[in-house]
Coordinates of C-alpha atoms and ligand atoms in Angstrom, one line a residue:
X1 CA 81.1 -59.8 174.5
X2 CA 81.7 -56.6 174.3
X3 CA 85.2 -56.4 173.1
X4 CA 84.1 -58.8 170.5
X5 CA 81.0 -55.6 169.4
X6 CA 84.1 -52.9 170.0
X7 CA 86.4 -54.7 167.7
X8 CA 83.9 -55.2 165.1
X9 CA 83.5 -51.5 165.5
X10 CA 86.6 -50.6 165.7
X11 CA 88.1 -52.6 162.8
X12 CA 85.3 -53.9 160.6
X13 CA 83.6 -52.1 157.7
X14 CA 79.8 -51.4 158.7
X15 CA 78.5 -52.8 156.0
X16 CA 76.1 -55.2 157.4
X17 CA 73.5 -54.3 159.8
X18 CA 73.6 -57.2 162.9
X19 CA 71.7 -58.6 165.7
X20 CA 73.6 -58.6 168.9
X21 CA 74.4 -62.0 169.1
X22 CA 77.2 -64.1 169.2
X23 CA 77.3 -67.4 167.8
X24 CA 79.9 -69.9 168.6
X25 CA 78.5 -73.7 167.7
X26 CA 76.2 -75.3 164.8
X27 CA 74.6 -78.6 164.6
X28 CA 72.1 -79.5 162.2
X29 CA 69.4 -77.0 162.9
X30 CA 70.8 -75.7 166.1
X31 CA 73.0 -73.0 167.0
X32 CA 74.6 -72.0 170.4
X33 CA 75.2 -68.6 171.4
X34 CA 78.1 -67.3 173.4
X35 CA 75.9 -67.8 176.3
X36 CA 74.9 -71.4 175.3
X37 CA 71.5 -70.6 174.6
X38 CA 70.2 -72.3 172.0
X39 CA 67.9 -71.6 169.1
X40 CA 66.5 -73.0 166.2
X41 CA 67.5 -71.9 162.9
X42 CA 65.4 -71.4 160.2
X43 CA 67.5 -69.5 157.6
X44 CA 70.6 -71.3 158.1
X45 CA 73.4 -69.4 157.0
X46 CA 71.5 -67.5 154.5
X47 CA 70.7 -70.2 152.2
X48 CA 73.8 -71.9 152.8
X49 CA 72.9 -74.3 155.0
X50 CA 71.1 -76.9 153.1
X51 CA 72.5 -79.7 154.8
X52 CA 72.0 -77.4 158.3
X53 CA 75.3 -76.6 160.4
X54 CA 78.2 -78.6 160.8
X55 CA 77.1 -81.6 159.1
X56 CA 79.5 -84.7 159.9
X57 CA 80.5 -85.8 156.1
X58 CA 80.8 -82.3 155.2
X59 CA 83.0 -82.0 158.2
X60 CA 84.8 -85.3 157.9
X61 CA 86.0 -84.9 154.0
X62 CA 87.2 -81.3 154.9
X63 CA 89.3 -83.0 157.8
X64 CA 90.7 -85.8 154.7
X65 CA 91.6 -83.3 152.2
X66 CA 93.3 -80.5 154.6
X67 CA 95.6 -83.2 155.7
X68 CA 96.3 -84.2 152.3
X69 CA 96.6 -80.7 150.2
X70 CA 95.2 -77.6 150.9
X71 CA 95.6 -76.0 147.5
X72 CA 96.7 -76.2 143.8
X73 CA 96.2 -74.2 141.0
X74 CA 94.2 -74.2 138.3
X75 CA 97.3 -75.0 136.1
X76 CA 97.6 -78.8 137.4
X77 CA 95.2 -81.3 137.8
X78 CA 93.7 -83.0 141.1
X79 CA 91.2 -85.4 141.9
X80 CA 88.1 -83.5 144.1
X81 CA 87.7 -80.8 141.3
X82 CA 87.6 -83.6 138.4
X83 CA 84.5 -86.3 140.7
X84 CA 82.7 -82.6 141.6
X85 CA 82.4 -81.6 138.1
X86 CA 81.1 -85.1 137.2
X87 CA 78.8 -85.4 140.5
X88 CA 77.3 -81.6 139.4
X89 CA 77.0 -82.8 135.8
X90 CA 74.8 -85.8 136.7
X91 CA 72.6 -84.5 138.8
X92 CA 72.7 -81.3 135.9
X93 CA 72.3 -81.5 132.3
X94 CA 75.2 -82.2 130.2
X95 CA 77.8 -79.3 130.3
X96 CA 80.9 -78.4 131.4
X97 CA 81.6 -76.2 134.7
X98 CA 83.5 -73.5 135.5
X99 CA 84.4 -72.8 139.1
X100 CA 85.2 -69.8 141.2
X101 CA 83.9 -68.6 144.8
X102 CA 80.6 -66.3 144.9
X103 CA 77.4 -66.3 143.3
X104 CA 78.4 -63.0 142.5
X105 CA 81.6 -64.3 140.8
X106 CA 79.3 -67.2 139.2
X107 CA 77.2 -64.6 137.6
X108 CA 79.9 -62.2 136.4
X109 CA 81.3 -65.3 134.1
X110 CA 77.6 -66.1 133.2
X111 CA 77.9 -62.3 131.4
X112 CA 81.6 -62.6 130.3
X113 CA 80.5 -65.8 128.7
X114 CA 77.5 -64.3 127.0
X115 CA 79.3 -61.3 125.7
X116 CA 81.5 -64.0 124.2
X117 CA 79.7 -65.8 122.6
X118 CA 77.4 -62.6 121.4
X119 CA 80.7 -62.2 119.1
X120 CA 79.0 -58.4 119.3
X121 CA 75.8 -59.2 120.7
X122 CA 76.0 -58.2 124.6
X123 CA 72.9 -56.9 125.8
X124 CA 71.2 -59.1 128.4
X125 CA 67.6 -58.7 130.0
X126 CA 67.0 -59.3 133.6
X127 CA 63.8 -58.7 135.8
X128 CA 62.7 -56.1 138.1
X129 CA 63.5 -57.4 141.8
X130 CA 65.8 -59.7 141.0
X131 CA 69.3 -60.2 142.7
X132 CA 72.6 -61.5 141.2
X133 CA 75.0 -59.8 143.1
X134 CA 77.1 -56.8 144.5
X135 CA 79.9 -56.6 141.9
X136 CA 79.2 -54.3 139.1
X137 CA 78.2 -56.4 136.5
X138 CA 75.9 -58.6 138.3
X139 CA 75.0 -55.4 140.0
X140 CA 74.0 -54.1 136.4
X141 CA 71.7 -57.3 136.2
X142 CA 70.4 -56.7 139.4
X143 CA 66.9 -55.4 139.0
X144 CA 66.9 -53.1 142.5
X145 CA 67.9 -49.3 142.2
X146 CA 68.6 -49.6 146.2
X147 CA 71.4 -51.6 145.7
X148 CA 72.7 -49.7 142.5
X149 CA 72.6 -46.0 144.1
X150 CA 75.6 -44.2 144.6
X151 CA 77.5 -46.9 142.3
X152 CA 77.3 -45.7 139.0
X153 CA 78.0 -45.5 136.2
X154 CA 77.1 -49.2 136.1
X155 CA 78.5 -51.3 133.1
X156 CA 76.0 -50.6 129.9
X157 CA 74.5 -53.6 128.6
X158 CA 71.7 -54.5 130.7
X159 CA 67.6 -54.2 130.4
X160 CA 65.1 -54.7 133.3
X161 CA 61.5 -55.9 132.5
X162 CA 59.0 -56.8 134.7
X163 CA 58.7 -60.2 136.2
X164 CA 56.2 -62.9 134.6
X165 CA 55.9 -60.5 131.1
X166 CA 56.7 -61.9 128.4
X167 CA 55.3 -59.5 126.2
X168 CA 58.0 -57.0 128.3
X169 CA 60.9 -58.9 127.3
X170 CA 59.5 -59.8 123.9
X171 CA 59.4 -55.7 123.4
X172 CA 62.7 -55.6 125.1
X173 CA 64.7 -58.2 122.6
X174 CA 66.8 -56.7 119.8
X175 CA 69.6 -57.1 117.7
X176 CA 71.8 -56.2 120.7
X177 CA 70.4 -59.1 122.8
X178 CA 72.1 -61.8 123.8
X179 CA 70.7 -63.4 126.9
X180 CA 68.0 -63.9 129.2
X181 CA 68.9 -63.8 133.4
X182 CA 66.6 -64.8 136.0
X183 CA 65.9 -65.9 139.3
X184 CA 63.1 -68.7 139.2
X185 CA 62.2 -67.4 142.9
X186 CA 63.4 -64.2 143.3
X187 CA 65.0 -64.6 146.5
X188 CA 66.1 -61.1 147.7
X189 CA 63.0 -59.9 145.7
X190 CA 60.4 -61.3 148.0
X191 CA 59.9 -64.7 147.2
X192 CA 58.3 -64.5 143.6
X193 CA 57.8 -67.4 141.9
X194 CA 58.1 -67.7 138.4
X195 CA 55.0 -68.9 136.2
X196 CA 55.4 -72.3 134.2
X197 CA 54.4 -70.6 131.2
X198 CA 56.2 -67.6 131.0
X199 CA 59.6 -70.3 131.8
X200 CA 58.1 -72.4 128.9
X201 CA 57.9 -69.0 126.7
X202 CA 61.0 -67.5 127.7
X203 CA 62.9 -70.6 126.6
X204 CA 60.8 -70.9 123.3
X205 CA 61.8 -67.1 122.7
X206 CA 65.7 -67.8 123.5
X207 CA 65.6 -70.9 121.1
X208 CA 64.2 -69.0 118.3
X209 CA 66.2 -65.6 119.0
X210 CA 69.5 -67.6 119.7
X211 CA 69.8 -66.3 123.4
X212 CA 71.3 -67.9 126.0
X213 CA 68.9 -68.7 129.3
X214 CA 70.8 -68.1 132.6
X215 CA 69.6 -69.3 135.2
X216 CA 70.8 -68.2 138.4
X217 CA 70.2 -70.9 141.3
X218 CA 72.6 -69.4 143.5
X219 CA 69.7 -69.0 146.5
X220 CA 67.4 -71.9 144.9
X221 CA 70.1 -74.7 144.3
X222 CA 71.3 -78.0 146.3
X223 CA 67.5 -79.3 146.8
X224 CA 66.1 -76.4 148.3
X225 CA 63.0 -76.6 146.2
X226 CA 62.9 -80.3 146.9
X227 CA 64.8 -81.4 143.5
X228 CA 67.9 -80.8 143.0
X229 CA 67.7 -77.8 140.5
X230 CA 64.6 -75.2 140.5
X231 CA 64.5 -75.4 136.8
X232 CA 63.9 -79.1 137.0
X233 CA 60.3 -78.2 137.9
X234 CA 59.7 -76.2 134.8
X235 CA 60.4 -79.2 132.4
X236 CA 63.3 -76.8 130.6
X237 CA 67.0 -76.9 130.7
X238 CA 69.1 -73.8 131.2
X239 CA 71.9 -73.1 128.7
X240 CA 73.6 -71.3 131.6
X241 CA 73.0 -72.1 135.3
X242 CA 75.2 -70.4 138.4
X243 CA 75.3 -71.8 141.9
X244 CA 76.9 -70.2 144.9
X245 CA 75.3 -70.7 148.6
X246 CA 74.8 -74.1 149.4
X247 CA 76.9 -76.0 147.1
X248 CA 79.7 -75.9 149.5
X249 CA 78.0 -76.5 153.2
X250 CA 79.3 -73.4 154.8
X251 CA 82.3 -73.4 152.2
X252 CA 83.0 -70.6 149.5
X253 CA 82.3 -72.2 146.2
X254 CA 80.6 -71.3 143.3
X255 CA 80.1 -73.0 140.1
X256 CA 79.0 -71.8 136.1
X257 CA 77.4 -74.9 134.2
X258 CA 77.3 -74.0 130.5
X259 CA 75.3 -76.4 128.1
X260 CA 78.0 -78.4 126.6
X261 CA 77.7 -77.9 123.1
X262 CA 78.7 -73.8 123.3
X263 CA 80.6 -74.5 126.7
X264 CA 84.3 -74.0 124.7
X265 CA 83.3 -70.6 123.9
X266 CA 85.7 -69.7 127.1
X267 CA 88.7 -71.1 126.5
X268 CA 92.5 -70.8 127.9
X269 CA 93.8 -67.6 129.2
X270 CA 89.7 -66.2 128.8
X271 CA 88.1 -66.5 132.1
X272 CA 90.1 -67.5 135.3
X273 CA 89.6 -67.7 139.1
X274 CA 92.7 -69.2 141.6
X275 CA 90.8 -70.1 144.0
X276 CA 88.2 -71.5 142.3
X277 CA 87.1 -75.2 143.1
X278 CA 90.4 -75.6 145.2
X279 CA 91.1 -79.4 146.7
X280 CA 89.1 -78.5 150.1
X281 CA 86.3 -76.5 148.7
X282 CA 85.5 -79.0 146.0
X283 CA 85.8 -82.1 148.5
X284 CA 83.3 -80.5 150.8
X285 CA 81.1 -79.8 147.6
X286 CA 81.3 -83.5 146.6
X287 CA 80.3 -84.3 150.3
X288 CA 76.9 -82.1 150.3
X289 CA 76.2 -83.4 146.8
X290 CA 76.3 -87.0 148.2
X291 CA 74.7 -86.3 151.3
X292 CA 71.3 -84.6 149.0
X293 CA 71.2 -88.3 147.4
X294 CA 72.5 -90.9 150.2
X295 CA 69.8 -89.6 152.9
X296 CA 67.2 -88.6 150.7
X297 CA 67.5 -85.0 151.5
X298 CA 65.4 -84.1 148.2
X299 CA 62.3 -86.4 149.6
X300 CA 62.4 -84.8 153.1
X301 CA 62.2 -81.4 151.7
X302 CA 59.3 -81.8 149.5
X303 CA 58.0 -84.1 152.7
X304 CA 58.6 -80.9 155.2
X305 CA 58.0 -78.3 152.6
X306 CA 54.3 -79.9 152.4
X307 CA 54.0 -80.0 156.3
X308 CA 55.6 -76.6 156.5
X309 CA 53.2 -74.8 153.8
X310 CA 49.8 -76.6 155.2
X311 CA 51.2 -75.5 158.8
X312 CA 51.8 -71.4 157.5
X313 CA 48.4 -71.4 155.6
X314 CA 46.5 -72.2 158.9
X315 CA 48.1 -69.3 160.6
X316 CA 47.1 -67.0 157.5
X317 CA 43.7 -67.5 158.2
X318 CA 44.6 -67.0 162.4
X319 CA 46.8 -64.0 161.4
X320 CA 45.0 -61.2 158.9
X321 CA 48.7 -59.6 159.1
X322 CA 49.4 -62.1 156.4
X323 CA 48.6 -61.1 153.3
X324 CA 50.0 -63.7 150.6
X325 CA 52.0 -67.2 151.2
X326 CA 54.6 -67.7 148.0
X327 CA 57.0 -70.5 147.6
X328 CA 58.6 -73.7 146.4
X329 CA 60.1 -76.7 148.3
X330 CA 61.7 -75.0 151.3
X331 CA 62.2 -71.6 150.0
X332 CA 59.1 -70.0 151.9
X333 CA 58.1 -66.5 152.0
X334 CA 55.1 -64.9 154.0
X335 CA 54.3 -61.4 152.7
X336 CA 52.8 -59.0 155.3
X337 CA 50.5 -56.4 155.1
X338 CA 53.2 -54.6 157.5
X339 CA 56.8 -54.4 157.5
X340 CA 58.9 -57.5 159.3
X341 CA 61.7 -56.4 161.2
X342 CA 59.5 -56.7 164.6
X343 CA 58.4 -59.9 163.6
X344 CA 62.0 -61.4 163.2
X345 CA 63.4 -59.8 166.6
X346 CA 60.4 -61.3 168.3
X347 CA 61.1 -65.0 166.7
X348 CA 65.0 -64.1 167.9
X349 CA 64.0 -63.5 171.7
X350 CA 62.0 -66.7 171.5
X351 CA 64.9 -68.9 170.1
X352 CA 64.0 -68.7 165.9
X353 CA 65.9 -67.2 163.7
X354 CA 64.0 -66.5 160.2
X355 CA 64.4 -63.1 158.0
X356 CA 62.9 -60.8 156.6
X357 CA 63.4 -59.7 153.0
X358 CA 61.8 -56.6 151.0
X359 CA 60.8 -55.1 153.9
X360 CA 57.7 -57.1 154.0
X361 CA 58.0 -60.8 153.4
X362 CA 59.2 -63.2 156.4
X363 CA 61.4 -65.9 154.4
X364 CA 61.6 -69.5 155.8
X365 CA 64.3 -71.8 154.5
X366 CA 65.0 -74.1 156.7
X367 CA 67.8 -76.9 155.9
X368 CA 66.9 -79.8 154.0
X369 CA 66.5 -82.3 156.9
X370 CA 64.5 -79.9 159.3
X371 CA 62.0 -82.1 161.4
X372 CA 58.5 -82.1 161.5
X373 CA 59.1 -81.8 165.7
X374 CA 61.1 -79.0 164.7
X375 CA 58.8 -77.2 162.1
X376 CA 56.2 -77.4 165.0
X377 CA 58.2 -75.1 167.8
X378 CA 59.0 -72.5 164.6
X379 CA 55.6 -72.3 164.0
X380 CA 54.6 -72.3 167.6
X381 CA 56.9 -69.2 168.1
X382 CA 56.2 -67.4 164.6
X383 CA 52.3 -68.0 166.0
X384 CA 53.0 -65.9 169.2
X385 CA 55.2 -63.6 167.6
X386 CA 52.2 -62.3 165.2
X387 CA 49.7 -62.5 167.8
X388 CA 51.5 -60.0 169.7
Ligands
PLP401 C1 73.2 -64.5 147.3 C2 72.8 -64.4 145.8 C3 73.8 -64.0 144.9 C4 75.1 -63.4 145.3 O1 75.9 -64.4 145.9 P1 77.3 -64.0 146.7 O2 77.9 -65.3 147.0 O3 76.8 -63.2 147.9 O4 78.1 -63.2 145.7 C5 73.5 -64.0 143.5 N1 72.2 -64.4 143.1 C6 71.3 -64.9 144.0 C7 70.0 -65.3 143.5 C8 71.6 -64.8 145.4 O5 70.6 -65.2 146.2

């Protein structure tokens, strides 16, 4: 173990801050350690795993398509990028996709393409703890100064309003404006939930303004919210939607879905990405996306998230350390009236991995087909751990 810590020291960039642990096997909701002890995982792969670890038809269509072609470029055709596109487009609203590798990456055509089609128009209004990424632009959109310090100057062209306002962003439009992006729970941000109405007014407001609505379900796609798409709870359709995380089951892909009727705006020799929904990447996509429909993934999660929710609710009135309980589906977040991190190392020494994000808020998002047997030794432990 510890030439694996010395290496990482040694030769890896600090820039994450890590448990001491060593992980070596995934299945489902499990994971190993290099001392085979196992533990439950209930933030698999940091909204990743939707499907959990190591699920067999993700694993078996990887297997079919690395025997059969590894890569092509964008400049040819093949046949996993063409039935992904369709597969996302169903289960979507009608559009065309663009893919590339990061939500990051996802966002940062979201802008190019809104600058675009701004012909001029370029400015674009995002929310106060919001999170769309580490490279600059998405950075820029990224409504966090902690993340921003000691980066700029950060690319102009970007407003942050508070969250659930819409009087804030009505102020905030202008001539300049060209698009709206949010997260419909702001996952980094502490689990904040957009309000119906202020979805329902924001697309109202882009309809009359002609702005384009981005909607970034990187963290919130793949049925985490028990549909298939967040915005499918608001009753409005996204003119732009980004997905990263899960799409790919432990993959890197990331895909752009533009409303189809502007979705030319980018066209050849605009926008480009080579690894973007390579052969492998997109046959593993195609595998989760059938998976989420073939074992009913979307009716488990709303099925657990109801369990789950009624099961952290009675421990908020146990636990008067919990202050709020916010979520959809099984994107779960329990705010504290203390900071986390002690909380989470306890879970860890009892076998439960969970996180904790802005500082304060324990985030639960277990994968799609967690077990109700399973939700019961999380809580069980999470229980302990606050009592303590
Ligand atoms: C994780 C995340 C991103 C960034 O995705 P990367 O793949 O790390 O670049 C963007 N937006 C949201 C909402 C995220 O949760």
């Amino acid at each position: 173990m510890q030439e694996v810590f010395d290496n990482y020291k040694d030769y890896i960039m600090p820039t994450y801050s890590k448990f001491p642990l060593i992980f070596v096997k995934g299945k489902a909701s499990r994971l190993w350690d290099i001392h085979n002890k196992v533990y439950l995982d209930f933030f698999p792969g940091w909204g990743v795993g939707n499907l959990g670890h190591c699920h067999p038809k993700v694993m078996q269509a990887i297997r079919d398509q690395v025997s059969k072609l590894i890569f092509i470029p964008n400049n040819y055709y093949h046949l996993p990028q063409a039935k992904l596109a369709e597969e996302l487009i169903r289960n979507s609203f009608t559009g065309k996709v663009f893919f590339c590798n990061s939500g990051a990456e996802a966002n940062e055509g979201a802008i190019k393409f809104s600058r675009k089609f701004g012909k001029g128009r370029y400015e674009i209004i995002s929310f106060e703890n919001s999170f769309h990424g580490r490279t600059m632009a998405s950075l820029a959109a990224t409504g966090q100064k902690k993340y921003q310090q000691g980066f700029e100057p950060l690319p102009e062209g970007f407003i942050s309003v508070k969250f659930n306002d819409i009087q804030a962003v009505k102020q905030a439009v202008g001539n300049k404006t060209v698009a709206i992006m949010l997260e419909l729970i702001q996952g980094e941000g502490g689990i904040n939930v957009a309000e119906k109405n202020f979805v329902l007014e924001l697309r109202n407001l882009c309809n009359e303004r002609n702005l384009l609505l981005i909607i970034d379900e990187v963290q919130t796609g793949i049925g985490r919210t028990g549909k298939f798409f967040c915005y499918q709870h608001y009753g409005i359709t996204p003119d732009i939607m980004t997905l990263a995380k899960a799409l790919g089951g432990g993959l890197p892909i990331a895909a752009m879905v533009v409303r189809k009727e502007i979705s030319d705006c980018l066209g050849p020799g605009m926008h480009a990405s080579t690894f973007g929904g390579g052969p492998v990447v997109s046959k593993a996509a195609l595998a989760v996306l059938r998976a989420v429909k073939k074992e009913k993934l979307l009716t488990n999660a709303a099925k657990m998230s109801e369990y789950l929710f009624s099961k952290v609710n009675a421990l908020k009135v146990k636990h008067p350390l919990i202050k709020e309980i916010r979520g959809i589906g099984l994107m779960i977040g329990i705010e504290l009236a203390q900071e986390g991190k002690t909380i989470v190392e306890k879970c860890l020494q009892q076998g439960l991995l969970i996180n904790c994000t802005h500082e304060n808020v324990l985030r639960l998002m277990p994968a799609l087909n967690i077990t109700k047997k399973e939700i019961d030794r999380a809580i069980d432990i999470l229980d302990k751990a606050l009592t303590g």
